Coordinates of N, CA and C in Angstrom, one line a residue:
M190 N -30.0 -4.8 69.1 CA -30.0 -4.0 68.1 C -30.0 -4.0 66.6
I191 N -28.3 -4.9 67.5 CA -27.9 -6.1 66.1 C -29.2 -6.8 64.6
L192 N -29.8 -7.4 66.3 CA -30.7 -8.1 65.3 C -31.6 -8.2 64.4
R193 N -31.8 -6.6 65.7 CA -33.2 -4.9 64.5 C -32.6 -5.9 63.3
F194 N -30.6 -5.3 62.8 CA -30.5 -5.5 61.6 C -30.2 -5.9 61.0
A195 N -29.8 -7.2 61.1 CA -29.2 -8.4 60.6 C -30.7 -9.2 59.8
T196 N -32.2 -8.6 60.6 CA -33.3 -9.4 60.2 C -34.0 -8.6 58.8
L197 N -33.6 -7.1 59.1 CA -34.2 -6.5 57.5 C -34.4 -7.2 56.2
G198 N -32.6 -7.4 56.5 CA -32.7 -9.1 55.0 C -34.3 -9.5 54.4
G199 N -34.3 -10.0 55.7 CA -35.2 -11.3 56.0 C -36.4 -10.6 55.5
I200 N -36.8 -9.6 56.0 CA -37.8 -8.5 55.9 C -38.6 -7.7 54.5
L201 N -37.3 -7.7 54.0 CA -37.1 -6.7 52.8 C -38.2 -8.1 52.3
A202 N -37.4 -9.4 52.2 CA -36.8 -10.0 51.1 C -38.8 -10.3 51.4
L203 N -39.4 -10.9 52.1 CA -40.9 -11.6 52.5 C -41.7 -10.5 52.3
V204 N -41.8 -8.7 52.7 CA -42.4 -8.2 52.6 C -42.3 -7.7 51.1
T205 N -41.1 -7.6 50.3 CA -41.3 -8.6 48.7 C -41.9 -9.2 47.7
F206 N -42.0 -10.4 48.7 CA -42.4 -11.6 48.1 C -44.0 -11.5 48.3
I207 N -44.2 -10.8 49.4 CA -46.5 -10.8 49.8 C -46.6 -9.4 48.6
A208 N -45.4 -8.1 48.5 CA -45.5 -7.2 47.6 C -45.9 -7.7 46.0
F209 N -44.7 -8.5 46.0 CA -45.7 -9.0 44.4 C -46.2 -9.6 43.6
A210 N -47.0 -10.7 45.0 CA -47.2 -11.3 44.6 C -48.9 -10.8 44.7
K211 N -49.0 -9.6 45.6 CA -50.4 -8.7 45.2 C -51.2 -7.8 43.9
I212 N -49.4 -7.3 43.5 CA -49.4 -6.7 42.6 C -49.5 -7.8 41.6
E213 N -48.2 -9.3 41.2 CA -49.5 -9.9 40.3 C -50.6 -10.3 40.3
A214 N -51.1 -10.5 41.4 CA -52.7 -10.5 41.3 C -54.0 -9.4 40.3
A215 N -53.5 -8.7 40.7 CA -54.1 -7.6 40.2 C -52.7 -6.6 39.3
P216 N -52.6 -7.0 38.4 CA -51.0 -6.5 37.6 C -52.2 -5.0 37.0
A217 N -50.9 -4.2 36.5 CA -51.1 -2.6 36.4 C -51.6 -2.4 34.7
D218 N -52.7 -1.5 34.0 CA -52.2 -2.1 32.8 C -50.6 -1.1 32.5
S219 N -50.4 -0.5 33.2 CA -48.6 0.7 32.3 C -48.1 0.7 33.6
L220 N -46.8 0.9 33.8 CA -46.2 1.8 34.9 C -46.9 2.7 35.6
A221 N -47.0 3.6 35.1 CA -47.8 5.0 35.7 C -49.6 4.5 36.3
D222 N -49.1 3.2 36.3 CA -50.6 2.4 36.5 C -50.2 2.2 38.1
L223 N -48.7 0.9 38.1 CA -48.0 0.9 39.0 C -47.6 1.8 39.8
S224 N -46.6 2.7 39.4 CA -46.2 3.8 40.5 C -47.6 4.1 41.2
A225 N -48.5 4.2 40.4 CA -49.8 5.5 41.4 C -50.5 4.3 42.3
S226 N -50.3 3.0 42.0 CA -51.1 2.3 42.8 C -49.9 1.6 44.8
I227 N -48.7 1.8 43.5 CA -47.7 1.9 44.9 C -46.9 3.1 45.4
S228 N -48.0 4.2 45.0 CA -47.6 5.6 45.8 C -48.7 5.4 46.3
K229 N -50.2 4.7 46.7 CA -51.1 4.7 46.9 C -50.5 3.4 48.6
D230 N -50.1 2.3 48.3 CA -49.9 1.5 49.4 C -48.9 2.0 49.7
F231 N -48.2 3.2 49.5 CA -46.8 4.0 50.3 C -47.2 5.3 50.8
P232 N -48.0 5.0 51.6 CA -47.8 7.0 50.6 C -47.4 7.7 52.2
S233 N -47.2 7.4 53.0 CA -45.7 7.7 53.5 C -44.5 8.1 53.4
V234 N -44.5 7.0 51.8 CA -43.6 7.3 51.6 C -43.3 9.0 50.4
P235 N -42.5 9.5 50.3 CA -41.7 11.2 49.3 C -41.6 10.4 48.5
A236 N -41.6 10.8 46.6 CA -41.3 9.7 45.6 C -40.4 10.6 45.3
L237 N -40.0 11.3 44.1 CA -39.0 11.6 42.9 C -39.3 11.2 41.5
S238 N -39.7 11.2 41.0 CA -40.1 11.4 39.1 C -38.3 11.1 39.1
T239 N -38.0 11.3 37.2 CA -36.8 10.7 36.9 C -36.7 12.1 36.3
A240 N -37.4 12.7 36.1 CA -36.9 15.1 35.4 C -36.9 14.6 36.2
E241 N -37.0 14.5 38.1 CA -36.6 15.2 39.1 C -35.7 14.8 39.7
L242 N -35.3 13.8 39.2 CA -34.1 13.5 39.8 C -32.7 13.3 38.8
A243 N -33.7 13.6 37.1 CA -32.0 13.9 36.3 C -31.7 15.3 36.3
D244 N -32.5 16.7 36.7 CA -32.3 18.1 36.8 C -31.3 18.0 38.4
W245 N -32.2 17.0 39.0 CA -31.1 17.2 40.3 C -29.9 17.0 40.0
L246 N -29.4 15.9 39.8 CA -27.7 14.8 38.9 C -27.1 15.5 37.9
K247 N -27.6 17.0 37.5 CA -27.3 18.1 36.5 C -26.7 18.7 37.1
D248 N -27.2 19.7 38.0 CA -27.3 20.4 38.9 C -25.6 20.7 39.6
S249 N -25.3 21.1 39.1 CA -23.8 21.0 40.2 C -23.5 22.4 41.8
K250 N -24.5 23.1 41.4 CA -24.9 23.9 42.8 C -25.6 22.3 43.5
K251 N -25.7 21.5 43.4 CA -26.3 21.1 44.7 C -26.1 19.2 44.3
S252 N -25.4 19.0 45.6 CA -25.4 17.9 46.5 C -25.9 17.2 45.3
P253 N -25.8 16.2 45.0 CA -26.2 14.7 44.5 C -26.7 14.0 45.4
P254 N -27.7 12.5 45.3 CA -27.9 12.0 46.2 C -27.2 11.2 46.9
I255 N -27.5 10.1 47.4 CA -27.1 8.6 47.5 C -28.1 7.7 46.7
L256 N -27.8 7.2 46.0 CA -28.1 6.7 45.1 C -28.4 4.8 45.4
L257 N -29.2 4.7 45.9 CA -29.8 2.8 46.1 C -30.6 2.1 45.5
D258 N -29.6 1.3 44.5 CA -29.8 0.9 43.7 C -30.3 -1.1 45.1
V259 N -32.6 -1.6 45.3 CA -32.5 -2.6 46.0 C -32.8 -3.8 44.8
R260 N -32.2 -3.5 43.8 CA -32.7 -5.5 43.0 C -31.1 -5.8 43.1
E261 N -31.8 -7.2 43.0 CA -30.6 -8.0 43.2 C -29.2 -7.8 42.4
E262 N -28.6 -8.2 43.0 CA -26.8 -8.9 41.9 C -27.1 -9.0 40.9
K263 N -27.4 -9.5 40.1 CA -28.4 -10.6 38.3 C -28.5 -9.1 38.3
E264 N -29.4 -8.1 38.7 CA -30.4 -7.1 38.1 C -28.7 -5.9 37.8
Y265 N -29.0 -6.0 39.3 CA -27.3 -4.7 39.4 C -26.8 -4.7 38.3
V266 N -26.3 -6.0 38.1 CA -24.2 -6.1 36.9 C -25.1 -5.9 35.4
V267 N -26.1 -5.9 35.5 CA -27.0 -5.8 34.3 C -26.3 -3.9 34.4
S268 N -26.9 -3.4 34.3 CA -26.9 -2.1 34.5 C -27.7 -1.2 35.8
H269 N -27.7 -0.4 36.1 CA -27.3 1.3 37.0 C -27.8 2.5 37.0
L270 N -27.7 2.9 37.1 CA -28.2 4.3 37.3 C -26.4 5.2 37.6
P271 N -25.7 5.9 36.3 CA -25.2 6.1 37.3 C -24.4 6.9 38.3
G272 N -23.6 6.0 38.8 CA -23.1 6.4 40.0 C -23.6 5.9 41.9
A273 N -24.6 4.6 41.3 CA -26.0 4.6 42.5 C -24.3 3.7 42.8
R274 N -25.4 2.5 43.8 CA -24.4 1.6 44.9 C -25.7 0.2 45.5
R275 N -25.3 -0.7 45.2 CA -26.3 -1.2 45.2 C -26.4 -1.8 47.0
A276 N -27.9 -1.2 47.3 CA -28.4 -2.1 48.8 C -27.8 -2.5 49.2
K277 N -27.4 -2.6 50.4 CA -26.6 -4.7 51.2 C -28.1 -4.2 52.1
S278 N -28.3 -5.8 53.2 CA -28.9 -5.8 53.0 C -29.2 -5.4 54.5
D279 N -28.6 -4.6 54.4 CA -28.3 -3.8 56.0 C -27.5 -2.5 55.6
A280 N -29.0 -1.9 54.9 CA -29.1 -0.6 54.5 C -28.5 0.6 55.3
V281 N -28.3 0.6 56.8 CA -29.0 1.0 56.6 C -27.6 1.3 57.9
R282 N -26.8 0.4 58.0 CA -25.8 0.2 58.4 C -24.7 0.8 57.2
Q283 N -25.3 0.3 56.3 CA -24.3 1.2 55.2 C -24.5 2.4 54.6
L284 N -25.2 3.1 54.9 CA -25.5 4.6 54.1 C -24.6 4.7 55.7
R285 N -24.7 4.5 56.9 CA -23.7 4.8 58.1 C -22.7 5.3 57.7
Q286 N -22.1 4.2 57.2 CA -20.2 3.7 56.4 C -20.6 4.6 55.6
L287 N -20.8 5.6 54.8 CA -20.8 6.0 53.9 C -20.5 7.3 54.2
G288 N -20.8 7.8 55.6 CA -21.0 9.0 56.2 C -21.9 9.6 55.8
A289 N -23.2 8.8 55.9 CA -25.1 9.6 55.5 C -25.7 10.0 57.2
A290 N -25.6 11.2 57.0 CA -26.4 11.6 58.1 C -27.8 11.6 58.1
E291 N -29.0 11.2 59.2 CA -30.0 11.0 58.9 C -30.8 12.3 58.2
A292 N -30.2 13.1 58.1 CA -30.4 14.2 56.6 C -30.2 14.3 55.1
T293 N -29.4 13.8 55.2 CA -28.4 13.0 53.7 C -29.6 12.8 52.7
P294 N -29.8 13.3 51.0 CA -30.5 13.2 50.9 C -30.9 11.2 50.3
V295 N -31.0 10.5 50.3 CA -30.9 9.7 49.1 C -32.1 8.9 48.4
V296 N -32.2 8.5 47.8 CA -33.2 7.9 46.8 C -33.2 6.7 47.1
V297 N -33.3 6.0 45.8 CA -34.0 4.6 46.6 C -34.7 4.2 45.0
Y298 N -34.0 3.4 44.3 CA -34.6 2.7 42.9 C -35.0 1.2 42.9
C299 N -35.3 0.3 42.8 CA -35.2 -0.9 41.9 C -36.3 -0.9 40.2
S300 N -36.8 -2.8 40.0 CA -37.7 -2.2 38.7 C -38.0 -1.1 38.3
V301 N -39.1 -1.0 39.4 CA -40.7 -0.5 39.4 C -41.2 0.6 40.1
G302 N -40.2 0.0 41.9 CA -40.7 1.4 42.4 C -41.2 0.2 44.5
Y303 N -41.5 -0.7 43.6 CA -42.1 -1.0 45.2 C -41.3 -1.9 46.4
R304 N -39.9 -2.5 45.3 CA -39.2 -3.1 46.0 C -38.0 -1.9 47.3
S305 N -38.7 -0.9 46.5 CA -37.3 0.6 46.9 C -38.7 0.8 47.8
A306 N -39.4 1.2 47.5 CA -40.0 1.8 48.4 C -40.5 0.8 49.8
V307 N -40.4 -0.7 50.3 CA -40.4 -0.9 51.4 C -39.2 -0.7 51.5
L308 N -38.1 -0.6 50.9 CA -36.1 0.0 51.6 C -36.2 1.6 52.2
A309 N -37.2 2.3 51.0 CA -37.5 3.9 52.0 C -38.5 4.2 53.0
R310 N -38.6 2.9 53.7 CA -40.2 3.3 54.6 C -38.9 2.3 55.1
K311 N -39.1 2.0 56.2 CA -36.6 1.4 56.8 C -36.7 2.6 56.9
L312 N -36.3 3.3 55.6 CA -34.7 3.8 56.6 C -35.2 4.9 56.8
A313 N -36.5 5.4 56.0 CA -36.8 6.5 57.5 C -37.7 6.4 58.6
E314 N -38.2 4.7 58.6 CA -38.4 4.8 60.1 C -36.4 4.6 61.6
A315 N -35.7 4.5 60.5 CA -34.0 4.2 60.9 C -33.8 5.1 61.9
G316 N -34.8 6.5 61.4 CA -34.2 8.0 61.3 C -33.6 9.3 59.5
F317 N -33.8 8.2 58.9 CA -33.2 9.2 57.1 C -34.3 9.4 57.9
T318 N -34.5 11.8 56.6 CA -35.6 12.1 56.9 C -36.1 12.4 54.9
K319 N -34.7 11.8 54.5 CA -34.7 12.7 53.2 C -34.5 11.6 51.8
V320 N -35.3 10.5 52.6 CA -35.6 9.7 52.0 C -36.1 9.7 50.4
R321 N -35.8 9.1 49.4 CA -37.4 9.3 48.4 C -36.7 8.2 47.0
N322 N -38.9 7.5 47.3 CA -38.4 6.4 46.2 C -38.3 6.7 44.0
L323 N -37.6 6.9 43.9 CA -37.7 7.4 42.3 C -38.8 6.0 42.0
T324 N -40.1 7.8 41.7 CA -41.4 7.1 40.4 C -40.2 5.9 38.8
G325 N -41.5 4.2 39.3 CA -40.9 3.8 38.0 C -40.3 2.8 38.1
S326 N -38.4 3.6 38.6 CA -37.3 2.8 38.8 C -37.2 3.0 37.8
I327 N -36.0 1.9 37.0 CA -35.1 2.1 36.5 C -36.3 2.1 35.1
F328 N -36.8 1.2 35.3 CA -37.7 0.7 34.2 C -37.5 2.1 33.6
A329 N -38.5 3.4 34.6 CA -39.1 4.5 33.6 C -37.8 4.8 33.2
W330 N -36.8 5.0 33.8 CA -35.4 6.1 33.4 C -35.3 5.2 32.2
S331 N -35.2 4.0 31.9 CA -34.9 3.4 31.2 C -35.4 4.0 30.0
N332 N -36.9 3.6 30.1 CA -37.5 3.7 29.2 C -37.9 5.1 27.9
E333 N -37.0 6.3 29.5 CA -36.8 7.7 28.4 C -35.7 7.9 28.1
G334 N -35.2 7.1 28.0 CA -33.9 6.8 27.6 C -32.8 7.5 28.6
R335 N -33.2 7.9 29.0 CA -31.7 8.7 30.0 C -30.7 7.6 30.2
P336 N -29.7 7.6 31.1 CA -27.8 6.7 30.6 C -28.3 6.5 31.7
L337 N -27.6 4.9 31.4 CA -27.5 3.3 32.5 C -25.9 2.9 32.6
V338 N -25.6 3.0 33.3 CA -23.7 1.8 33.2 C -24.1 1.1 33.7
N339 N -22.8 0.3 33.3 CA -22.1 -0.9 34.0 C -20.9 -1.2 34.2
A340 N -20.2 -2.6 35.1 CA -19.3 -2.0 35.0 C -17.9 -1.7 34.5
T341 N -19.0 -2.0 33.1 CA -17.1 -1.7 31.6 C -18.2 -0.6 31.0
G342 N -18.5 -0.1 31.8 CA -18.8 1.3 31.1 C -20.9 1.9 31.4
A343 N -21.1 3.0 29.8 CA -22.0 3.0 29.8 C -23.2 1.6 29.0
T344 N -24.2 1.5 28.8 CA -24.7 0.5 28.4 C -26.5 1.3 28.5
S345 N -27.3 0.0 27.6 CA -29.0 0.2 27.2 C -29.4 -0.8 28.2
G346 N -28.9 -2.1 28.7 CA -30.5 -2.7 28.6 C -30.6 -3.2 30.0
V347 N -31.4 -3.7 30.2 CA -32.1 -3.2 32.1 C -32.7 -5.6 32.0
H348 N -31.9 -4.9 33.2 CA -32.6 -6.8 33.4 C -34.2 -6.7 34.1
P349 N -35.5 -7.7 32.7 CA -36.7 -6.8 33.5 C -37.1 -8.3 34.5
F350 N -36.0 -8.5 35.2 CA -36.1 -9.5 36.4 C -37.2 -10.7 36.7
D351 N -38.2 -10.4 35.4 CA -39.3 -12.4 34.8 C -39.6 -11.3 33.3
A352 N -40.2 -11.8 33.6 CA -41.3 -11.6 31.7 C -43.2 -11.1 32.4
S353 N -43.2 -11.1 33.9 CA -44.0 -11.5 33.9 C -44.0 -8.7 34.3
W354 N -42.5 -9.5 34.9 CA -42.0 -7.9 35.6 C -42.3 -6.4 34.3
G355 N -41.1 -7.7 33.3 CA -40.6 -7.1 32.1 C -41.8 -6.8 31.7
R356 N -42.3 -6.7 31.0 CA -43.7 -5.8 30.5 C -43.8 -4.6 30.6
Y357 N -43.0 -4.5 32.1 CA -43.0 -2.5 31.9 C -42.0 -1.5 31.4
L358 N -40.9 -2.9 30.4 CA -40.0 -2.1 30.8 C -39.7 -2.6 28.5
E359 N -39.5 -1.4 27.8 CA -40.0 -1.9 26.2 C -38.4 -2.5 25.9
Q360 N -39.3 -3.4 24.8 CA -39.1 -5.4 25.1 C -38.1 -5.9 25.0
S361 N -37.0 -4.4 23.8 CA -35.2 -4.0 23.0 C -35.1 -3.7 24.5
K362 N -35.2 -3.2 25.4 CA -34.1 -2.8 26.9 C -33.6 -4.4 27.4
W363 N -34.1 -4.9 26.9 CA -34.8 -6.5 28.0 C -33.0 -7.1 28.1
R364 N -32.0 -7.6 29.0 CA -30.9 -8.0 28.5 C -30.3 -9.0 30.3
W365 N -30.1 -10.4 29.9 CA -29.9 -11.5 30.6 C -29.0 -11.4 31.9
V366 N -28.0 -10.6 30.5 CA -26.5 -10.4 31.8 C -25.3 -9.8 31.0
P367 N -24.7 -9.0 31.5 CA -24.3 -7.4 30.8 C -23.8 -7.5 29.9
E368 N -24.7 -6.0 29.3 CA -23.1 -6.0 27.8 C -21.6 -5.8 27.8
N369 N -20.8 -6.6 26.9 CA -19.5 -6.2 27.4 C -19.5 -5.0 26.5

């Protein structure tokens, strides 16, 4: 069992590399097209729109979901959604340490939604029943002008991952390092 969880990080890295190579070979014209392709590639992974998440987070009558940012540390430190935690290599253990039960709502995101779809599927396979992948992920969230934070507070920039993936993020929002 420990080996199974220990290899999750390695499996995620390999699957992400293969997935990015696949998408890179046939780039989508827009983030909406890319999101549709991701949904098609992961039909068992429920999606949640940025508008739905924003409404959920504003609704004081609903418990907020656990937000997991699947991006690399260098991306996360530039900005992330308010209240989000960076997903660890063993996200199942991380959720259990946070006291999450299988029915706890969890929303995962990355830059565009592919890495987070991989993690969402793994969490579902581990028994989590209310995992959702944020459609368009942080790029869509940022492009829509929704709030972002980093260690120093509110910010507006997002790490574009690289120039190729950054084409789905408004270039004025590209940040390679955190703003002070």
